[in-house]
Coordinates of C-alpha atoms and ligand atoms in Angstrom, one line a residue:
X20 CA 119.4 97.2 105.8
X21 CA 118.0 99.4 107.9
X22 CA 120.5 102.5 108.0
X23 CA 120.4 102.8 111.7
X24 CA 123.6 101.6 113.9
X25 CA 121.8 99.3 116.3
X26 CA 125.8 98.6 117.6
X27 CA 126.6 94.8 118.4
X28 CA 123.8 93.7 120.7
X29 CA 120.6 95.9 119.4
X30 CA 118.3 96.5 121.5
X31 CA 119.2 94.8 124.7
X32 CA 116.8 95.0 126.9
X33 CA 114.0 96.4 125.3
X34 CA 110.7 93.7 125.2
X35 CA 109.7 93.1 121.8
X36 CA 107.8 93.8 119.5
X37 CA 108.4 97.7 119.6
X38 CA 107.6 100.3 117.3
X39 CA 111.0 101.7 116.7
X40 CA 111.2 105.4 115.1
X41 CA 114.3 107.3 113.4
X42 CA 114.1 110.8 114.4
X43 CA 116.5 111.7 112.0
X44 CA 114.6 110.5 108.8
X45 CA 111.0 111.8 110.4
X46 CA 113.3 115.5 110.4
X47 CA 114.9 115.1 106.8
X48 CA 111.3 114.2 105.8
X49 CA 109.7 117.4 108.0
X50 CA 112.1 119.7 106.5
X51 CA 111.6 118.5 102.6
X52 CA 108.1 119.0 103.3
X53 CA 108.7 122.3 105.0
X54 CA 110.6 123.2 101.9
X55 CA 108.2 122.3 98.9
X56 CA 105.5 124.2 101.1
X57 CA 107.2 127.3 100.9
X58 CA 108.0 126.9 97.5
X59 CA 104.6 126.8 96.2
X60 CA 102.7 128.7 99.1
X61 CA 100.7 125.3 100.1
X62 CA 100.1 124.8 103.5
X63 CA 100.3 121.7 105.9
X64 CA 98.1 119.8 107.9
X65 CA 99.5 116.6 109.0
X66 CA 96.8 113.8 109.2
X67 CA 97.3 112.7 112.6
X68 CA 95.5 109.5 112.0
X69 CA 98.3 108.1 110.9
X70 CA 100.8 108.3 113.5
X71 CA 100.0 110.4 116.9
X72 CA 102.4 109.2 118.8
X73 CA 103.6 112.4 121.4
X74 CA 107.3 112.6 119.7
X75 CA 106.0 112.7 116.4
X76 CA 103.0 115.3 117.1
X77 CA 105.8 117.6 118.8
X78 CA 108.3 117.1 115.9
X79 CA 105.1 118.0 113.5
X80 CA 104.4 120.9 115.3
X81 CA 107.9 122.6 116.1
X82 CA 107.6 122.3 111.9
X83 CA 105.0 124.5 111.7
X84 CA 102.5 122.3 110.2
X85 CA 98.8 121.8 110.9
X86 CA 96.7 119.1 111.8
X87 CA 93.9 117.3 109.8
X88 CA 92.3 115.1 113.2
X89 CA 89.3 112.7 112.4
X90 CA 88.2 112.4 116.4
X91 CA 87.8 115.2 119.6
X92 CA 90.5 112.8 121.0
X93 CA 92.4 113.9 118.3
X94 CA 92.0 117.6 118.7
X95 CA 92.7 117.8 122.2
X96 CA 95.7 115.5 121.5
X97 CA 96.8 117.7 119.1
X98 CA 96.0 120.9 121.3
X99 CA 98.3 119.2 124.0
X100 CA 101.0 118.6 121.5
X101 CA 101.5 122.3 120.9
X102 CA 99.9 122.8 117.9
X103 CA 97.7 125.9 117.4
X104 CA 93.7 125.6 117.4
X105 CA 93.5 127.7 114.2
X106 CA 95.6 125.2 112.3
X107 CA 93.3 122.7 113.2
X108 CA 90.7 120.8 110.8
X109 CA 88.0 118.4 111.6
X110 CA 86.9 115.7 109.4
X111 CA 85.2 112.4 109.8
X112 CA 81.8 111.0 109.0
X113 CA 80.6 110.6 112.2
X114 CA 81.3 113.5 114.4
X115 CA 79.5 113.3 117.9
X116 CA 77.8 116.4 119.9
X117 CA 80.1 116.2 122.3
X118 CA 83.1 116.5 119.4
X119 CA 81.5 119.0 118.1
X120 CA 81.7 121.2 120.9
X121 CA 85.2 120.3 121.8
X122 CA 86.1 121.9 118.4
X123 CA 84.1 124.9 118.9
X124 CA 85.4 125.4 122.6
X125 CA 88.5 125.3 120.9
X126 CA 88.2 127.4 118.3
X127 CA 89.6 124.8 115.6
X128 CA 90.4 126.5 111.7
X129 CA 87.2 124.5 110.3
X130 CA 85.1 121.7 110.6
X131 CA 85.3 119.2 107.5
X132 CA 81.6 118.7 106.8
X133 CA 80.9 115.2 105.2
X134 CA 77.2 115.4 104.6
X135 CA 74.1 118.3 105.0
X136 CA 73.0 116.3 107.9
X137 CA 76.1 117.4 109.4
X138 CA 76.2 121.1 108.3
X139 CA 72.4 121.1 110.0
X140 CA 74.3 119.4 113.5
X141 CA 77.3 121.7 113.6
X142 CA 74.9 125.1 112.7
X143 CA 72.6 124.5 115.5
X144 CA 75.2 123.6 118.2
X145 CA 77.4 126.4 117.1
X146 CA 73.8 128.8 117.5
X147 CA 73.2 127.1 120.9
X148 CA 76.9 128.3 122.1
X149 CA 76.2 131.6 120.2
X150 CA 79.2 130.6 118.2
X151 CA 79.7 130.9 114.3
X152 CA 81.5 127.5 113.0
X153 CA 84.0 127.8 110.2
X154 CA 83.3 125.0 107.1
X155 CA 84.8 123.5 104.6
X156 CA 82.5 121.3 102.7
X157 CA 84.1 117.7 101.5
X158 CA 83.4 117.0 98.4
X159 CA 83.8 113.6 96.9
X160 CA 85.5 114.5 93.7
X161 CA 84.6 110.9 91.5
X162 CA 88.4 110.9 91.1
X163 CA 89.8 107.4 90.7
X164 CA 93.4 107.7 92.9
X165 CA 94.4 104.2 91.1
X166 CA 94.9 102.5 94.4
X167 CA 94.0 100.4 96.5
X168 CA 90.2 99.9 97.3
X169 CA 90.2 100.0 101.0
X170 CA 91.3 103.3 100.5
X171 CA 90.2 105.1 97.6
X172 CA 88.0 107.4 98.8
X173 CA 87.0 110.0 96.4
X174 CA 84.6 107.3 94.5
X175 CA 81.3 108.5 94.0
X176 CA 80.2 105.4 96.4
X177 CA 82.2 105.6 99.1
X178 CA 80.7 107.1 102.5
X179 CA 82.6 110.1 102.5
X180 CA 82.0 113.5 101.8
X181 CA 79.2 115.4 100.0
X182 CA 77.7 113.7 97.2
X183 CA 77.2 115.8 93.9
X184 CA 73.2 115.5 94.2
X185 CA 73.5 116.9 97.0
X186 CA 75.8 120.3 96.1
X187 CA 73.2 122.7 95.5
X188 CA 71.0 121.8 99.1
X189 CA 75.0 121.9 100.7
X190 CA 75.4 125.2 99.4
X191 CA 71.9 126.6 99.8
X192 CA 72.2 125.3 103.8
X193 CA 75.7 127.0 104.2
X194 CA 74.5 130.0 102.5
X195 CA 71.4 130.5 105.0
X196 CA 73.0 129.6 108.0
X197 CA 74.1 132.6 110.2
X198 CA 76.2 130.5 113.1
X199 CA 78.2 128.5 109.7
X200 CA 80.9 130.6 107.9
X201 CA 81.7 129.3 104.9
X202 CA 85.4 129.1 104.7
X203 CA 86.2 126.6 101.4
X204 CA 86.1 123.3 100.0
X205 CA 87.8 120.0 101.1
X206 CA 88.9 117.1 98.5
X207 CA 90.6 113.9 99.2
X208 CA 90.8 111.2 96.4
X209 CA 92.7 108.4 98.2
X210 CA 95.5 107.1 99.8
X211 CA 99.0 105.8 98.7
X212 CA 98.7 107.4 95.2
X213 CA 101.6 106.6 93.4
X214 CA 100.5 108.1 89.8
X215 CA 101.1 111.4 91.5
X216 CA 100.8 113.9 88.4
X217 CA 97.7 111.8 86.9
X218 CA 95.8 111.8 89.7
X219 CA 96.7 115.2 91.5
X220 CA 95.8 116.9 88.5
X221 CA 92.5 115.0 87.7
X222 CA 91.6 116.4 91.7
X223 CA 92.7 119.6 90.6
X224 CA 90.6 119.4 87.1
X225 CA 87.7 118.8 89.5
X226 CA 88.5 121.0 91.7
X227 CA 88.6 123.7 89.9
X228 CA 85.2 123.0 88.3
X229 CA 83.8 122.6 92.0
X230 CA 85.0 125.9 93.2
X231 CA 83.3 127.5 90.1
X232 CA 80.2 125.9 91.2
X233 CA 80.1 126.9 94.5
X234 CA 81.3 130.6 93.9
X235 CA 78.6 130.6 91.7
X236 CA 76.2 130.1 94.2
X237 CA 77.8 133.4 96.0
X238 CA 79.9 131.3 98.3
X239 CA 83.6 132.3 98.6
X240 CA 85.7 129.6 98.4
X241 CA 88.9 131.2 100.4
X242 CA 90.2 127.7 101.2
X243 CA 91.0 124.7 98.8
X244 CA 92.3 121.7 100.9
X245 CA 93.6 119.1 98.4
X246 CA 93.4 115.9 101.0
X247 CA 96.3 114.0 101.3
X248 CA 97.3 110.8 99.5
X249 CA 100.6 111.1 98.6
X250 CA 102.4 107.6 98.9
X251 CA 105.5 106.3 99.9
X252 CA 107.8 103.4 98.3
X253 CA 107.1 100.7 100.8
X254 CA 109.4 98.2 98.5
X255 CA 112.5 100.1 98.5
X256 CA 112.6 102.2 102.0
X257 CA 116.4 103.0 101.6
X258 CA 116.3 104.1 98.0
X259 CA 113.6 106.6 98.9
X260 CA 113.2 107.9 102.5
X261 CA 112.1 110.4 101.7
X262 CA 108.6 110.6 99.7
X263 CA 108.1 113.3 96.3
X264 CA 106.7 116.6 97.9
X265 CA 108.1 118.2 95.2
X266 CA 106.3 116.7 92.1
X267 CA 102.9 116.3 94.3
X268 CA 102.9 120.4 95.3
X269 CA 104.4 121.4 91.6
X270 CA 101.1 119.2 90.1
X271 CA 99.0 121.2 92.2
X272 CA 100.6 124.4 91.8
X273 CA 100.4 123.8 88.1
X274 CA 97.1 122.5 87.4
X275 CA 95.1 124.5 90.1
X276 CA 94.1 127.5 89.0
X277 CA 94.1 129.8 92.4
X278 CA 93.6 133.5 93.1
X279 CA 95.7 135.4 95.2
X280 CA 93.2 135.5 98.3
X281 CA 93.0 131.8 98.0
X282 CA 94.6 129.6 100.7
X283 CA 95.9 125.9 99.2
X284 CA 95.7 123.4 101.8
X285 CA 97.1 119.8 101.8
X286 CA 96.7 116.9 104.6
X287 CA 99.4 114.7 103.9
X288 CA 99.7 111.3 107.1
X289 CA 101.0 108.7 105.1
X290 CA 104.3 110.5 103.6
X291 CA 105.1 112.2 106.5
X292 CA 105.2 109.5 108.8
X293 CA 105.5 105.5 107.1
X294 CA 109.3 105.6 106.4
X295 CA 111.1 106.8 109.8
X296 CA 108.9 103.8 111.2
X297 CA 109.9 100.0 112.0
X298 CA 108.1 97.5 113.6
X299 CA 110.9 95.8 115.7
X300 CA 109.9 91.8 116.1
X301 CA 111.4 89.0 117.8
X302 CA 111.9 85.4 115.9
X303 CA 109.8 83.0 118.4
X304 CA 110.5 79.6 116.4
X305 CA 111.5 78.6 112.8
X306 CA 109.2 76.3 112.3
X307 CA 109.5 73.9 109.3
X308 CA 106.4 73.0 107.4
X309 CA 105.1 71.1 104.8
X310 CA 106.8 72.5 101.5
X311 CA 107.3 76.0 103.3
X312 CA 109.1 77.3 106.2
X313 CA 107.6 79.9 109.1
X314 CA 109.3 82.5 110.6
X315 CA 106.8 83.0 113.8
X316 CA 107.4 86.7 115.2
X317 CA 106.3 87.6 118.9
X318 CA 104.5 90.9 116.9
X319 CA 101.5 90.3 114.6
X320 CA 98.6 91.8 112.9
X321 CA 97.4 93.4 116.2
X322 CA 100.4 95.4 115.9
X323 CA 100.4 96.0 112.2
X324 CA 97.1 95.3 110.4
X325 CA 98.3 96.7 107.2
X326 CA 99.2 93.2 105.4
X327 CA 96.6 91.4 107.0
X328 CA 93.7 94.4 105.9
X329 CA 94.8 95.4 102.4
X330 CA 97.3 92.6 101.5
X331 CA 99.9 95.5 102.2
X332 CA 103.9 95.0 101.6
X333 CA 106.0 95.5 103.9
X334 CA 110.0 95.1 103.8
X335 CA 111.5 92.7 105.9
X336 CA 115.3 92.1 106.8
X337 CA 116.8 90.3 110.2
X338 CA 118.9 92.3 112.0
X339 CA 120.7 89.9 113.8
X340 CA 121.4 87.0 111.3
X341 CA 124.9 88.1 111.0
X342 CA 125.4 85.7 114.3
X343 CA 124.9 82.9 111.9
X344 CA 128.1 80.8 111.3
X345 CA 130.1 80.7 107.8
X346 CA 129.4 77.7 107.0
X347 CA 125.6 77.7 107.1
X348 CA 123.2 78.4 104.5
X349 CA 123.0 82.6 103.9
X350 CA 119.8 82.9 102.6
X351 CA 116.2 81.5 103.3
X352 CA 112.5 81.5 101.9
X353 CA 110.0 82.3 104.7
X354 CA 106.5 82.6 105.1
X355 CA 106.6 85.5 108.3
X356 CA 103.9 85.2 110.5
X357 CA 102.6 86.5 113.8
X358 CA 101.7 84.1 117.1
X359 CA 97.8 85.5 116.2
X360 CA 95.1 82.7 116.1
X361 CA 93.9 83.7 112.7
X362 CA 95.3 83.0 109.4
X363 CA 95.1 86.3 108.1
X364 CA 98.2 86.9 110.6
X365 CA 101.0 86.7 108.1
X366 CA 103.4 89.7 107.0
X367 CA 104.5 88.3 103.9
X368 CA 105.0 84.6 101.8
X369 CA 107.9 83.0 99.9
X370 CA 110.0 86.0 101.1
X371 CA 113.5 85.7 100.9
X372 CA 115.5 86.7 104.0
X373 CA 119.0 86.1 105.7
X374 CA 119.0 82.4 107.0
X375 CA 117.0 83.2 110.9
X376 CA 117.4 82.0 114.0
X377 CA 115.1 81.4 117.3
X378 CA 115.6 85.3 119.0
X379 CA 117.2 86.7 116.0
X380 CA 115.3 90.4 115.6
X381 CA 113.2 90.9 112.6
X382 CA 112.1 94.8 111.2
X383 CA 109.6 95.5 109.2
X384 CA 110.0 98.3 107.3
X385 CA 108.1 101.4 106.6
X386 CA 105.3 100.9 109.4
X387 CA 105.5 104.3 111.2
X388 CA 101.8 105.4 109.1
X389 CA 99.2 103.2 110.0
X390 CA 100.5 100.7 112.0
X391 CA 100.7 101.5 115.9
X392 CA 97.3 103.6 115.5
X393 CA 95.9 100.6 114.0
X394 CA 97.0 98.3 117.1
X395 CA 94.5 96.3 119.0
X396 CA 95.0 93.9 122.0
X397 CA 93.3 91.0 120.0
X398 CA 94.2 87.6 122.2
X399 CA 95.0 89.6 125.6
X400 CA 98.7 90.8 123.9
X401 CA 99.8 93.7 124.7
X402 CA 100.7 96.9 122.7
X403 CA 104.1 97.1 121.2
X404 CA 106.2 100.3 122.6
X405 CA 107.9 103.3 121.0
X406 CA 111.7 103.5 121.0
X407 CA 112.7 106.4 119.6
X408 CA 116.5 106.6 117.7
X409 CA 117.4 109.8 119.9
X410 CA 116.9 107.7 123.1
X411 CA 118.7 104.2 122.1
X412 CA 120.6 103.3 124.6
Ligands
PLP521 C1 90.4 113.3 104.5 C2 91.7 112.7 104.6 N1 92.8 113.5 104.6 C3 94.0 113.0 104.7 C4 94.3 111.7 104.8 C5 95.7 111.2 104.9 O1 96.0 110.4 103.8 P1 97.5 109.9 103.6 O2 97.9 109.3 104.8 O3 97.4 108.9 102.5 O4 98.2 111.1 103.2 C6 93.2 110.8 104.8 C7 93.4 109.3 105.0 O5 92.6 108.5 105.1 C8 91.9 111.3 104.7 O6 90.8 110.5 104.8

């Protein structure tokens, strides 16, 4: 169950579905972080993408981290959320002009560059400010994160980053551009990696090899941002909270040959954010079918895409099925689905859950990454809300 006390009646009187957030957890989770940073001198940039709402962008901050953001929306979200320009990255295939120039008028750490096309972009706006743009160049490592493929990333096929044929032009750009400053290299193998000392040193193998190549090419590689990737345990959210920073930044420190003047970065969204996260969900009808039955929530894949997208799990308990009388079944098989008009609108089959009822409540665990970003309005519903555990009336 969800280790919150919601009291007797939870949640009267908020309209469901609701993103519902434990500030608590999200601060155990910040400080462990905080901790295994220190501990191996890695530093911190929280990939916003995965969770920007305002409370958690503040908590983030007042931690001390930084920010990897994927959008100028991003960065100026970030910028109002109190975190400092410096600490900023930039990444993302498809960076516009006019994001461009909101990074340079604000003075961001570096601009994640994802192909030469871009490098050539980003050198001649910085020139036409008379501005010199701090880089890192993404590299697509040809790591295989062992996960799932919608988000493995660091494949030699996948659109991002810089692909090894084209290293040496990357380099030979960089090197001959006077409104660049070359500050490092970027990695990012994937997301929810659970093999974390396989696959963290394989990016570090490869890593290590890269920096050697582009050193060699008499670029200084001050920076090494190791991506983020590290998952979470999506099956058991009360056995661990709290995700392995410790095993993750020891892989790295271990396996990552550095020298002293080198910075080690890491852009962790996932970790930080999916456990202190439920998506709070109303029971609309139990409806019996033929050989199955459905428990029909009021939230559905427009509020949480992840099953629907990548076949995701997600933990599901009622909250409220304690209200069911002694003598009733305890226990139930449901097939939970959302009110969507597609049939890709289902959180889970055959799950077993406590016997539900018409307006029992329903979380979903584990949905604070990647869930309320991912929201649309898909068949004129609205957005679910943020309740945070601090306010809870
Ligand atoms: C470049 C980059 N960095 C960091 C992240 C965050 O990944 P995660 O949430 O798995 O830590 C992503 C996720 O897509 C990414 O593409």
């Amino acid at each position: 169950m969800l280790q919150v006390d919601y009291g007797s009646k939870p949640f009267q009187g908020h309209n469901t579905p609701f993103y519902y957030y434990d500030m608590d957890l999200l601060q155990r989770t910040l400080h462990s972080a905080a901790e295994a940073s220190r501990r191996y001198g890695i530093k911190i940039h929280y990939a916003m993408k995965a969770n920007s709402e305002q409370r958690i962008l503040e908590a983030v901050a007042t931690a001390g981290f930084g920010v990897d953001s994927v959008s100028g929306n991003e960065i100026l979200e970030a910028c109002r959320c109190g975190f400092d320009p410096s600490g900023i990255f930039f990444a993302g295939v498809g960076k516009t002009d006019s994001e461009i120039d909101i990074a340079l008028s604000k003075g961001i750490g570096a601009f994640n560059c994802e192909s030469v096309e871009e490098l050539e972009i980003i050198a001649g706006r910085a020139a036409a400010h008379g501005l010199v743009a701090p880089v890192q160049i993404r590299v697509n490592p040809g790591v295989d994160a062992h996960t799932h493929k919608y988000v493995t990333t660091g494949l030699a096929e996948n659109k991002f980053g810089v692909a090894s044929v084209d290293f040496e032009r990357a380099a030979a750009f960089v090197k001959g551009a006077p409104s660049l400053r070359f500050v490092g290299l970027q990695f990012h193998v994937g997301s929810q990696i659970l093999d974390v000392e396989e696959v963290f040193r394989d990016e570090c193998y490869r890593a290590a090899e890269l920096v050697d190549f582009f050193e060699e090419r008499g670029l200084r590689v001050s920076s090494i941002d190791m991506g983020g990737g590290l998952g979470v345990d999506y099956e058991d959210p009360d056995e661990n909270p709290v995700p392995d920073f410790e095993t993750w930044f020891r892989t790295i420190d271990r396996y990552l040959p550095r020298r002293i003047d080198q910075e080690v970065h890491v852009e962790p969204g996932r970790a930080l954010v999916a456990q202190c996260g439920s998506l709070i969900s109303r029971v609309v009808y139990v409806k019996k079918g033929v050989g199955r039955n459905f428990l029909i929530l009021d939230g559905g894949m427009n509020n949480l895409i992840r099953p629907a997208l990548y076949g995701a799990y997600h933990k599901i308990e009622n909250l409220t099925a304690h209200y069911v009388r002694e003598d009733e079944e305890k226990s139930c098989v449901y097939d939970v689905v959302g009110p969507i008009c597609e049939s890709a609108d289902v959180f889970a089959t055959g799950r077993q859950l406590r016997r539900s009822l018409r307006g029992d409540l329903v979380a979903i665990r584990s949905a604070g990454a990647y869930g309320s970003v991912m929201s649309s309005a898909y068949n004129m519903r609205g957005f679910a809300g943020a309740v945070f555990s601090d306010q809870t009336v």
